[in-house]
Short mmCIF file of C-alpha atoms in Angstrom, two decimals:
data_model
loop_
_atom_site.label_atom_id
_atom_site.label_comp_id
_atom_site.label_asym_id
_atom_site.label_seq_id
_atom_site.Cartn_x
_atom_site.Cartn_y
_atom_site.Cartn_z
CA UNK A 1 150.78 13.81 46.80
CA UNK A 2 146.96 14.51 47.01
CA UNK A 3 144.57 13.62 44.21
CA UNK A 4 143.53 17.29 43.91
CA UNK A 5 147.08 17.92 42.49
CA UNK A 6 146.38 15.68 39.50
CA UNK A 7 144.70 16.97 36.41
CA UNK A 8 141.84 14.50 36.11
CA UNK A 9 138.47 14.58 34.48
CA UNK A 10 135.94 16.40 36.72
CA UNK A 11 133.47 13.50 36.96
CA UNK A 12 136.32 11.05 37.83
CA UNK A 13 137.65 13.41 40.49
CA UNK A 14 134.16 13.55 42.06
CA UNK A 15 133.99 9.75 42.17
CA UNK A 16 137.58 9.56 43.71
CA UNK A 17 136.56 12.18 46.36
CA UNK A 18 133.28 10.37 47.24
CA UNK A 19 135.17 7.09 47.59
CA UNK A 20 137.25 8.69 50.32
CA UNK A 21 140.52 9.01 48.47
CA UNK A 22 142.49 12.05 49.48
CA UNK A 23 146.20 11.24 49.54
CA UNK A 24 147.84 8.85 47.00
CA UNK A 25 149.57 5.71 48.39
CA UNK A 26 153.17 5.28 47.28
CA UNK A 27 152.18 2.93 44.42
CA UNK A 28 149.31 5.17 43.28
CA UNK A 29 151.60 8.22 43.26
CA UNK A 30 154.39 6.49 41.25
CA UNK A 31 152.01 4.81 38.76
CA UNK A 32 149.96 7.97 38.02
CA UNK A 33 153.03 10.00 37.41
CA UNK A 34 154.00 7.65 34.58
CA UNK A 35 150.74 6.09 33.32
CA UNK A 36 148.59 9.21 32.62
CA UNK A 37 150.75 10.09 29.67
CA UNK A 38 150.06 6.68 28.10
CA UNK A 39 153.33 4.93 28.96
CA UNK A 40 153.45 1.20 29.41
CA UNK A 41 154.75 -0.05 32.78
CA UNK A 42 155.27 -3.02 35.04
CA UNK A 43 154.96 -2.62 38.75
CA UNK A 44 156.16 -4.58 41.68
CA UNK A 45 153.76 -4.05 44.55
CA UNK A 46 152.11 -6.25 47.16
CA UNK A 47 148.33 -6.79 47.65
CA UNK A 48 146.69 -4.07 49.73
CA UNK A 49 148.87 -1.14 48.57
CA UNK A 50 146.26 0.54 46.48
CA UNK A 51 147.32 -0.64 43.05
CA UNK A 52 143.74 -1.40 41.96
CA UNK A 53 142.77 2.21 42.17
CA UNK A 54 146.03 3.18 40.43
CA UNK A 55 145.28 1.22 37.19
CA UNK A 56 141.53 1.99 37.27
CA UNK A 57 142.00 5.71 37.55
CA UNK A 58 144.49 5.57 34.72
CA UNK A 59 142.17 3.59 32.54
CA UNK A 60 139.12 5.81 33.20
CA UNK A 61 141.03 9.05 32.72
CA UNK A 62 142.37 7.85 29.37
CA UNK A 63 138.77 6.60 28.24
CA UNK A 64 137.26 9.92 29.35
CA UNK A 65 140.00 12.06 27.68
CA UNK A 66 139.62 10.31 24.38
CA UNK A 67 143.42 10.27 24.00
CA UNK A 68 143.17 7.47 21.49
CA UNK A 69 140.28 7.74 19.08
CA UNK A 70 140.26 4.05 18.23
CA UNK A 71 140.39 2.84 21.82
CA UNK A 72 136.87 2.30 23.16
CA UNK A 73 137.34 -0.31 25.88
CA UNK A 74 139.78 -1.49 28.56
CA UNK A 75 140.56 -4.99 29.71
CA UNK A 76 141.60 -5.98 33.30
CA UNK A 77 142.83 -9.55 33.85
CA UNK A 78 142.93 -11.05 37.32
CA UNK A 79 143.71 -14.58 38.61
CA UNK A 80 140.62 -15.29 40.83
CA UNK A 81 136.84 -14.77 40.66
CA UNK A 82 136.81 -12.95 44.06
CA UNK A 83 139.36 -10.48 42.83
CA UNK A 84 137.33 -9.86 39.64
CA UNK A 85 134.30 -9.02 41.71
CA UNK A 86 136.23 -6.73 44.03
CA UNK A 87 137.85 -4.87 41.01
CA UNK A 88 134.36 -4.39 39.46
CA UNK A 89 133.09 -2.91 42.74
CA UNK A 90 136.01 -0.48 42.90
CA UNK A 91 135.53 0.49 39.36
CA UNK A 92 131.85 1.17 39.86
CA UNK A 93 132.72 3.29 42.92
CA UNK A 94 135.41 5.36 41.23
CA UNK A 95 133.49 5.72 37.96
CA UNK A 96 130.14 6.51 39.60
CA UNK A 97 129.70 9.88 37.97
CA UNK A 98 131.55 9.13 34.69
CA UNK A 99 128.99 7.14 32.75
CA UNK A 100 131.48 4.46 32.19
CA UNK A 101 130.20 0.87 32.48
CA UNK A 102 132.22 -1.93 34.19
CA UNK A 103 131.50 -5.60 34.37
CA UNK A 104 133.30 -8.77 35.62
CA UNK A 105 133.42 -12.13 33.91
CA UNK A 106 134.55 -15.41 35.60
CA UNK A 107 133.83 -19.08 35.57
CA UNK A 108 131.64 -21.07 38.06
CA UNK A 109 128.49 -19.25 36.93
CA UNK A 110 126.22 -19.29 33.90
CA UNK A 111 126.97 -17.43 30.68
CA UNK A 112 123.57 -15.95 30.09
CA UNK A 113 123.74 -12.96 32.43
CA UNK A 114 127.34 -12.19 31.38
CA UNK A 115 126.43 -12.31 27.66
CA UNK A 116 123.55 -9.96 28.40
CA UNK A 117 125.81 -7.42 30.03
CA UNK A 118 128.20 -7.61 26.99
CA UNK A 119 125.35 -6.83 24.69
CA UNK A 120 124.39 -3.77 26.81
CA UNK A 121 127.85 -2.35 26.19
CA UNK A 122 130.91 -2.33 28.46
CA UNK A 123 133.73 0.17 28.84
CA UNK A 124 135.92 -1.64 31.38
CA UNK A 125 136.02 -5.44 31.04
CA UNK A 126 137.19 -7.31 34.12
CA UNK A 127 137.72 -11.10 34.11
CA UNK A 128 139.70 -14.26 34.69
CA UNK A 129 141.63 -15.64 31.74
CA UNK A 130 139.48 -18.81 31.23
CA UNK A 131 136.18 -16.97 30.96
CA UNK A 132 137.54 -14.32 28.80
CA UNK A 133 138.88 -16.89 26.33
CA UNK A 134 135.55 -18.74 26.36
CA UNK A 135 133.56 -15.59 25.56
CA UNK A 136 136.02 -14.44 22.98
CA UNK A 137 136.22 -17.73 21.12
CA UNK A 138 132.42 -18.10 21.10
CA UNK A 139 132.33 -14.62 19.40
CA UNK A 140 130.37 -13.14 22.34
CA UNK A 141 133.13 -10.77 23.40
CA UNK A 142 135.15 -8.68 20.95
CA UNK A 143 138.58 -7.55 22.18
CA UNK A 144 139.61 -5.83 18.94
CA UNK A 145 138.76 -2.37 20.42
CA UNK A 146 140.76 -2.81 23.64
CA UNK A 147 143.11 0.14 24.03
CA UNK A 148 144.03 -0.29 27.70
CA UNK A 149 145.25 -3.51 29.38
CA UNK A 150 145.96 -4.12 33.02
CA UNK A 151 147.15 -7.49 34.23
CA UNK A 152 146.90 -7.70 38.02
CA UNK A 153 148.84 -10.20 40.26
CA UNK A 154 150.77 -11.53 37.20
CA UNK A 155 152.93 -13.75 39.35
CA UNK A 156 149.98 -15.51 40.80
CA UNK A 157 148.67 -16.14 37.33
CA UNK A 158 151.88 -17.94 36.44
CA UNK A 159 151.71 -19.89 39.68
CA UNK A 160 148.18 -21.01 38.74
CA UNK A 161 149.19 -22.06 35.26
CA UNK A 162 147.52 -19.08 33.40
CA UNK A 163 150.70 -18.21 31.39
CA UNK A 164 149.55 -19.93 28.14
CA UNK A 165 146.11 -18.37 28.54
CA UNK A 166 147.55 -14.85 28.97
CA UNK A 167 149.53 -15.22 25.75
CA UNK A 168 146.52 -16.50 23.94
CA UNK A 169 144.40 -13.50 25.07
CA UNK A 170 147.13 -11.05 24.11
CA UNK A 171 146.90 -12.34 20.49
CA UNK A 172 143.24 -11.31 20.44
CA UNK A 173 144.17 -7.71 21.32
CA UNK A 174 145.63 -4.86 19.21
CA UNK A 175 149.34 -4.89 19.05
CA UNK A 176 151.41 -3.11 21.73
CA UNK A 177 151.79 0.00 19.51
CA UNK A 178 148.00 0.51 19.76
CA UNK A 179 147.35 -0.05 23.37
CA UNK A 180 148.59 0.87 26.81
CA UNK A 181 149.73 -2.15 28.92
CA UNK A 182 150.22 -2.25 32.67
CA UNK A 183 151.55 -5.28 34.52
CA UNK A 184 151.21 -5.58 38.31
CA UNK A 185 153.05 -8.30 40.39
CA UNK A 186 154.20 -8.92 43.88
CA UNK A 187 157.50 -10.14 42.39
CA UNK A 188 159.07 -9.15 39.15
CA UNK A 189 160.18 -12.64 38.20
CA UNK A 190 161.54 -13.77 34.86
CA UNK A 191 157.97 -14.76 33.59
CA UNK A 192 156.69 -11.25 34.35
CA UNK A 193 159.74 -9.58 32.74
CA UNK A 194 159.47 -11.75 29.66
CA UNK A 195 155.85 -10.93 29.35
CA UNK A 196 156.61 -7.24 29.65
CA UNK A 197 159.42 -7.38 27.15
CA UNK A 198 157.26 -9.24 24.58
CA UNK A 199 154.00 -7.52 24.86
CA UNK A 200 154.80 -3.90 25.94
CA UNK A 201 156.49 -0.97 24.43
CA UNK A 202 159.34 0.65 26.35
CA UNK A 203 157.79 -0.30 29.66
CA UNK A 204 158.76 1.71 32.72
CA UNK A 205 159.57 -0.33 35.88
CA UNK A 206 158.27 0.71 39.28
CA UNK A 207 159.13 -1.09 42.51
CA UNK A 208 157.33 -0.47 45.80
CA UNK A 209 158.97 -2.13 48.88
CA UNK A 210 156.58 -4.37 50.75
CA UNK A 211 158.19 -4.11 54.17
CA UNK A 212 157.23 -0.46 54.54
CA UNK A 213 153.61 -1.34 53.93
CA UNK A 214 153.01 -4.24 56.25
CA UNK A 215 155.30 -5.52 58.96
CA UNK A 216 156.43 -2.29 60.59
CA UNK A 217 152.91 -0.88 60.91
CA UNK A 218 151.31 -3.97 62.48
CA UNK A 219 151.06 -4.71 66.12
CA UNK A 220 152.44 -8.28 66.00
CA UNK A 221 152.42 -10.83 68.82
CA UNK A 222 153.56 -14.39 68.74
CA UNK A 223 152.26 -16.62 71.49
CA UNK A 224 153.80 -20.01 72.43
CA UNK A 225 151.03 -22.44 73.18
CA UNK A 226 150.38 -26.10 73.12
CA UNK A 227 148.56 -27.39 70.04
CA UNK A 228 145.88 -28.77 72.41
CA UNK A 229 145.25 -25.24 73.73
CA UNK A 230 145.20 -23.37 70.54
CA UNK A 231 141.40 -23.21 70.32
CA UNK A 232 141.07 -22.26 73.91
CA UNK A 233 143.52 -19.46 73.47
CA UNK A 234 141.69 -18.31 70.35
CA UNK A 235 138.30 -18.22 72.27
CA UNK A 236 139.95 -16.29 75.01
CA UNK A 237 141.27 -13.65 72.62
CA UNK A 238 137.90 -13.32 70.87
CA UNK A 239 136.05 -12.92 74.15
CA UNK A 240 138.55 -10.44 75.47
CA UNK A 241 139.06 -8.22 72.35
CA UNK A 242 135.82 -8.70 70.53
CA UNK A 243 137.23 -7.72 67.12
CA UNK A 244 134.80 -6.25 64.57
CA UNK A 245 136.35 -8.28 61.83
CA UNK A 246 139.07 -10.90 61.68
CA UNK A 247 140.52 -13.46 59.30
CA UNK A 248 142.02 -16.68 60.82
CA UNK A 249 144.54 -18.41 58.65
CA UNK A 250 145.05 -22.22 58.59
CA UNK A 251 147.55 -24.20 56.54
CA UNK A 252 145.13 -26.78 55.25
CA UNK A 253 141.50 -27.01 54.01
CA UNK A 254 140.76 -29.77 56.55
CA UNK A 255 141.95 -27.55 59.41
CA UNK A 256 139.73 -24.71 58.19
CA UNK A 257 136.66 -26.98 58.24
CA UNK A 258 137.56 -28.41 61.75
CA UNK A 259 138.16 -25.08 63.25
CA UNK A 260 134.98 -23.59 61.72
CA UNK A 261 132.88 -26.32 63.24
CA UNK A 262 134.58 -26.16 66.67
CA UNK A 263 134.04 -22.34 66.75
CA UNK A 264 130.40 -22.93 65.88
CA UNK A 265 130.06 -25.31 68.81
CA UNK A 266 131.43 -22.53 70.90
CA UNK A 267 128.83 -20.00 69.68
CA UNK A 268 131.20 -18.11 67.46
CA UNK A 269 129.52 -17.24 64.17
CA UNK A 270 131.92 -17.84 61.34
CA UNK A 271 132.41 -19.05 57.83
CA UNK A 272 135.29 -20.68 56.01
CA UNK A 273 136.52 -20.24 52.48
CA UNK A 274 138.49 -22.90 50.64
CA UNK A 275 139.22 -23.65 47.05
CA UNK A 276 136.77 -26.58 46.91
CA UNK A 277 133.70 -24.51 47.70
CA UNK A 278 131.23 -23.80 44.86
CA UNK A 279 131.74 -20.36 43.32
CA UNK A 280 128.20 -19.15 44.31
CA UNK A 281 128.80 -20.03 47.90
CA UNK A 282 132.28 -18.43 48.02
CA UNK A 283 130.76 -15.13 46.67
CA UNK A 284 127.89 -15.32 49.17
CA UNK A 285 130.35 -15.87 52.08
CA UNK A 286 132.63 -12.93 50.89
CA UNK A 287 129.55 -10.60 50.70
CA UNK A 288 128.51 -11.50 54.20
CA UNK A 289 131.92 -10.80 55.53
CA UNK A 290 132.48 -7.56 53.61
CA UNK A 291 129.17 -6.12 54.75
CA UNK A 292 129.53 -7.20 58.36
CA UNK A 293 126.93 -9.92 58.52
CA UNK A 294 129.73 -12.23 59.98
CA UNK A 295 132.86 -10.95 61.64
CA UNK A 296 134.98 -14.16 61.45
CA UNK A 297 136.33 -15.65 58.36
CA UNK A 298 138.60 -18.75 58.30
CA UNK A 299 140.73 -19.28 55.16
CA UNK A 300 143.78 -20.94 53.65
CA UNK A 301 146.43 -18.92 51.90
CA UNK A 302 145.28 -20.05 48.47
CA UNK A 303 141.60 -19.26 49.01
CA UNK A 304 142.45 -15.82 50.59
CA UNK A 305 144.13 -14.54 47.49
CA UNK A 306 142.34 -11.49 46.28
CA UNK A 307 140.41 -10.87 49.51
CA UNK A 308 140.44 -7.11 49.89
CA UNK A 309 138.43 -5.98 52.97
CA UNK A 310 138.93 -2.42 54.32
CA UNK A 311 139.33 -1.81 58.02
CA UNK A 312 140.07 -5.34 58.99
CA UNK A 313 140.61 -5.25 62.73
CA UNK A 314 142.73 -8.46 63.32
CA UNK A 315 144.43 -11.37 61.72
CA UNK A 316 145.13 -14.66 63.57
CA UNK A 317 147.68 -17.22 62.30
CA UNK A 318 146.20 -20.31 63.82
CA UNK A 319 148.98 -22.19 62.09
CA UNK A 320 152.39 -20.74 61.42
CA UNK A 321 152.66 -20.53 57.62
CA UNK A 322 154.97 -23.06 55.97
CA UNK A 323 156.40 -20.32 53.60
CA UNK A 324 157.91 -17.27 55.17
CA UNK A 325 156.55 -14.97 52.46
CA UNK A 326 153.03 -15.91 53.35
CA UNK A 327 153.46 -14.54 56.89
CA UNK A 328 153.86 -10.99 55.41
CA UNK A 329 150.87 -11.53 53.01
CA UNK A 330 148.64 -12.64 55.80
CA UNK A 331 149.34 -10.02 58.42
CA UNK A 332 149.44 -7.23 55.73
CA UNK A 333 145.65 -7.73 55.35
CA UNK A 334 145.10 -5.82 58.54
CA UNK A 335 147.24 -2.76 57.60
CA UNK A 336 145.73 -1.54 54.36
CA UNK A 337 146.61 1.81 52.92
CA UNK A 338 148.70 2.87 55.85
CA UNK A 339 146.42 1.85 58.62
CA UNK A 340 147.56 -0.05 61.70
CA UNK A 341 146.37 -3.53 62.66
CA UNK A 342 146.70 -6.35 65.11
CA UNK A 343 148.21 -9.79 64.19
CA UNK A 344 148.36 -12.74 66.56
CA UNK A 345 150.43 -15.76 65.71
CA UNK A 346 150.08 -19.09 67.49
CA UNK A 347 153.30 -21.11 67.74
CA UNK A 348 152.96 -24.68 69.04
CA UNK A 349 155.38 -27.55 69.18
CA UNK A 350 154.34 -28.39 65.66
CA UNK A 351 154.85 -24.92 64.22
CA UNK A 352 158.12 -23.92 65.80
CA UNK A 353 160.41 -25.06 63.00
CA UNK A 354 158.75 -22.53 60.68
CA UNK A 355 159.50 -19.61 62.96
CA UNK A 356 163.21 -19.01 62.19
CA UNK A 357 162.74 -18.68 58.38
CA UNK A 358 159.94 -16.16 58.96
CA UNK A 359 162.03 -13.98 61.21
CA UNK A 360 165.02 -14.13 58.75
CA UNK A 361 162.66 -13.08 55.98
CA UNK A 362 161.19 -10.08 57.84
CA UNK A 363 164.64 -9.29 59.23
CA UNK A 364 163.37 -8.85 62.75
CA UNK A 365 162.23 -10.90 65.75
CA UNK A 366 158.51 -11.18 66.33
CA UNK A 367 157.57 -9.98 69.86
CA UNK A 368 156.72 -13.20 71.73
CA UNK A 369 155.46 -14.49 75.03
CA UNK A 370 154.09 -17.51 76.62
CA UNK A 371 150.39 -18.28 76.83
CA UNK A 372 149.00 -17.95 80.40
CA UNK A 373 146.40 -20.17 81.93
CA UNK A 374 144.12 -17.19 82.58
CA UNK A 375 143.91 -16.46 78.83
CA UNK A 376 142.54 -19.90 77.95
CA UNK A 377 138.73 -19.95 77.62
CA UNK A 378 136.60 -23.10 78.02
CA UNK A 379 136.43 -25.06 74.80
CA UNK A 380 132.89 -26.62 74.59
CA UNK A 381 134.01 -28.68 71.52
CA UNK A 382 137.05 -30.24 73.29
CA UNK A 383 135.58 -33.75 73.55
CA UNK A 384 133.51 -33.68 70.40
CA UNK A 385 134.71 -35.59 67.37
CA UNK A 386 134.42 -33.55 64.30
CA UNK A 387 133.33 -35.42 61.16
CA UNK A 388 133.89 -33.76 57.89
CA UNK A 389 131.94 -34.34 54.61
CA UNK A 390 134.89 -36.10 53.03
CA UNK A 391 134.95 -38.40 56.09
CA UNK A 392 131.42 -39.58 55.35
CA UNK A 393 132.31 -40.31 51.69
CA UNK A 394 135.29 -42.50 52.79
CA UNK A 395 133.52 -44.16 55.73
CA UNK A 396 132.80 -47.45 53.97
CA UNK A 397 136.43 -47.67 52.78
CA UNK A 398 137.74 -47.03 56.28
CA UNK A 399 135.38 -49.57 57.76
CA UNK A 400 136.63 -52.22 55.32
CA UNK A 401 140.27 -51.42 56.23
CA UNK A 402 139.51 -51.46 59.86
CA UNK A 403 137.82 -54.89 59.59
CA UNK A 404 140.70 -56.23 57.59
CA UNK A 405 143.26 -54.83 60.18
CA UNK A 406 141.25 -56.32 63.09
CA UNK A 407 141.15 -59.70 61.39
CA UNK A 408 145.01 -59.69 60.94
CA UNK A 409 145.46 -58.64 64.48
CA UNK A 410 143.27 -61.39 65.80
CA UNK A 411 145.18 -63.96 63.74
CA UNK A 412 148.50 -62.71 65.09
CA UNK A 413 147.18 -62.88 68.66
CA UNK A 414 145.92 -66.47 68.24
CA UNK A 415 149.15 -67.56 66.68
CA UNK A 416 151.30 -66.03 69.38
CA UNK A 417 149.23 -67.33 72.18
CA UNK A 418 149.42 -63.87 73.85
CA UNK A 419 146.79 -61.56 74.99
CA UNK A 420 146.54 -58.43 72.78
CA UNK A 421 146.67 -55.50 75.14
CA UNK A 422 146.48 -52.77 72.48
CA UNK A 423 142.68 -52.54 72.85
CA UNK A 424 143.12 -51.46 76.47
CA UNK A 425 145.88 -48.98 75.68
CA UNK A 426 144.01 -45.72 75.21
CA UNK A 427 146.26 -42.83 75.38
CA UNK A 428 146.39 -42.41 79.09
CA UNK A 429 148.71 -39.46 79.35
CA UNK A 430 147.78 -37.15 76.51
CA UNK A 431 150.76 -34.96 76.20
CA UNK A 432 150.02 -31.20 76.90
CA UNK A 433 152.53 -28.47 77.07
CA UNK A 434 150.31 -26.26 79.27
CA UNK A 435 152.66 -26.88 82.24
CA UNK A 436 155.67 -25.75 80.24
CA UNK A 437 153.89 -22.80 78.50
CA UNK A 438 150.70 -21.69 80.27
CA UNK A 439 152.05 -22.07 83.80
CA UNK A 440 155.72 -21.09 83.35
CA UNK A 441 157.31 -18.82 85.70
CA UNK A 442 158.04 -15.20 85.13
CA UNK A 443 161.68 -15.97 84.91
CA UNK A 444 161.18 -18.38 82.05
CA UNK A 445 159.04 -15.80 80.18
CA UNK A 446 161.65 -13.07 80.60
CA UNK A 447 164.33 -15.54 79.42
CA UNK A 448 162.34 -16.41 76.15
CA UNK A 449 161.67 -12.70 75.36
CA UNK A 450 165.36 -11.79 75.70
CA UNK A 451 166.60 -14.60 73.29
CA UNK A 452 167.52 -14.15 69.64
CA UNK A 453 165.99 -16.30 66.96
CA UNK A 454 169.01 -18.72 66.97
CA UNK A 455 168.89 -18.92 70.79
CA UNK A 456 165.19 -19.65 70.82
CA UNK A 457 165.62 -22.43 68.24
CA UNK A 458 168.24 -24.09 70.45
CA UNK A 459 165.84 -23.66 73.40
CA UNK A 460 163.04 -25.30 71.48
CA UNK A 461 165.25 -28.08 70.38
CA UNK A 462 166.21 -28.91 73.97
CA UNK A 463 162.64 -28.23 75.24
CA UNK A 464 160.82 -30.59 72.91
CA UNK A 465 163.45 -33.29 72.51
CA UNK A 466 164.69 -33.65 76.02
CA UNK A 467 161.68 -35.63 77.30
CA UNK A 468 161.92 -37.88 74.32
CA UNK A 469 165.51 -38.65 75.15
CA UNK A 470 164.71 -39.13 78.81
CA UNK A 471 161.86 -41.47 77.84
CA UNK A 472 164.47 -43.76 76.22
CA UNK A 473 165.47 -45.04 79.62
CA UNK A 474 161.84 -46.14 80.31
CA UNK A 475 161.30 -47.59 76.95
CA UNK A 476 159.09 -44.72 75.77
CA UNK A 477 158.81 -42.78 72.51
CA UNK A 478 156.64 -39.93 71.18
CA UNK A 479 154.62 -39.98 68.04
CA UNK A 480 152.43 -37.25 66.48
CA UNK A 481 148.86 -38.05 65.73
CA UNK A 482 145.86 -35.85 64.96
CA UNK A 483 147.56 -32.63 65.92
CA UNK A 484 148.42 -34.00 69.33
CA UNK A 485 151.54 -35.76 70.84
CA UNK A 486 150.68 -39.12 72.30
CA UNK A 487 152.96 -41.14 74.51
CA UNK A 488 153.09 -44.92 73.81
CA UNK A 489 154.92 -47.87 75.03
CA UNK A 490 157.80 -48.95 72.73
CA UNK A 491 158.82 -52.57 72.10
CA UNK A 492 162.26 -51.42 70.76
CA UNK A 493 165.42 -51.82 72.88
CA UNK A 494 166.42 -48.65 74.78
CA UNK A 495 169.17 -47.83 72.28
CA UNK A 496 166.70 -47.99 69.32
CA UNK A 497 163.92 -45.84 70.68
CA UNK A 498 162.48 -43.64 67.99
CA UNK A 499 162.69 -39.91 68.31
CA UNK A 500 159.77 -37.48 67.78
CA UNK A 501 158.92 -36.19 64.32
CA UNK A 502 159.79 -32.71 65.52
CA UNK A 503 163.29 -33.80 66.51
CA UNK A 504 163.90 -35.10 62.96
CA UNK A 505 162.65 -31.90 61.50
CA UNK A 506 164.93 -29.80 63.70
CA UNK A 507 167.85 -32.07 62.75
CA UNK A 508 167.15 -31.53 59.09
CA UNK A 509 166.81 -27.81 59.69
CA UNK A 510 170.19 -27.56 61.37
CA UNK A 511 171.75 -29.94 58.85
CA UNK A 512 172.89 -32.39 61.59
#
């Protein structure tokens, strides 16, 4: 369905057209069919499906039509500050010719400017629960005239502990008989349904399947690579494809910071966004990324919630996500509104146990191959130790622990009368899987691509564990340290040699 087929206010239609909206996305079509008559609804739809425009167009059309004489304002609740800013930008774009005023309210910034905007008059109030409560309880914001309520990413709000805040805000509003309520969520869990049952009137349920929006429309490629060679592979991809914009996902805040600094040392301009960053810095980074001042953004799953960037060229899963659902959320960011995209996923010896749950979740096998030596670019940061800000804070504590440990080691050495050889035992054979992956024969590559998920898991199990078992005869064992596998001498008898951490995880996965 095209927007020209809808009976909308002329000024709103003009804004929709100038914003480039021609054809409704599935969620927009289903929502607008129901919502424009004032019905309440709750909608299951993933991020990136166009739901923001769906509820904003509904709200603006209702405000402009004057369908409810006593309804003068609308309230949009979102879980994060970044999403609040993005919804405000979308509202200003769609309502450019309507005369409706929109503003966002969130924590981490001062109250003065926000109070000033309230005094000037607002038609569409957009905000996070905490700041909306603060402004309401301080009598700066009046919600008694709210006639339209949209709650976006409701399930994320519950995950972030906002459920009590939502209930509190709803008590400030007119009752459900005197307002239109729309709930949007990636999953219609019991919390969302309870909220809909308690605070809506005969709400209509709309479900949009996520799999038709993300996975099938994205050019996915999974590359098996040693953890030591991940950065070299990433640099090679960036040099070869030169993406105009990309997001690189890591599983931890620490890895985001480390990768950012290593890319900087390799002359790749980038920024990282994690939950600990001050709000002003996060907004500045997002503006730089959205307006093309930087092309590379590194983020965790939590920090990336609400990031909505059009025409994102590429997503790189530097770490395979621990939760299968997050794989779909990540790669879906490069296929917005029906567009295609490219998603690379790096699978190392430390990531492999997360692969099978992901393939089960998406119900298909991700096209995979082995990294080739020719793809690996020179990593100028390879021998550079990366020190983070948190490391500096804890340096004195670590020094004290180190001195204490050295003192105990010295006492043990003296008491035993033996020379301590550990100081001379630097990791002499840093384990790299480049030989297995980057230089594998064509036969091995063909074999891997032809395997099913279950066959590949068995292959990984034998591949990564076989050497650990063989090492038992030589009194060797493997241990994981700082994202690398180091081989160390073992003092245990042969029949008590410890197995690698990966082997233990695979055992738990298979239930053996």
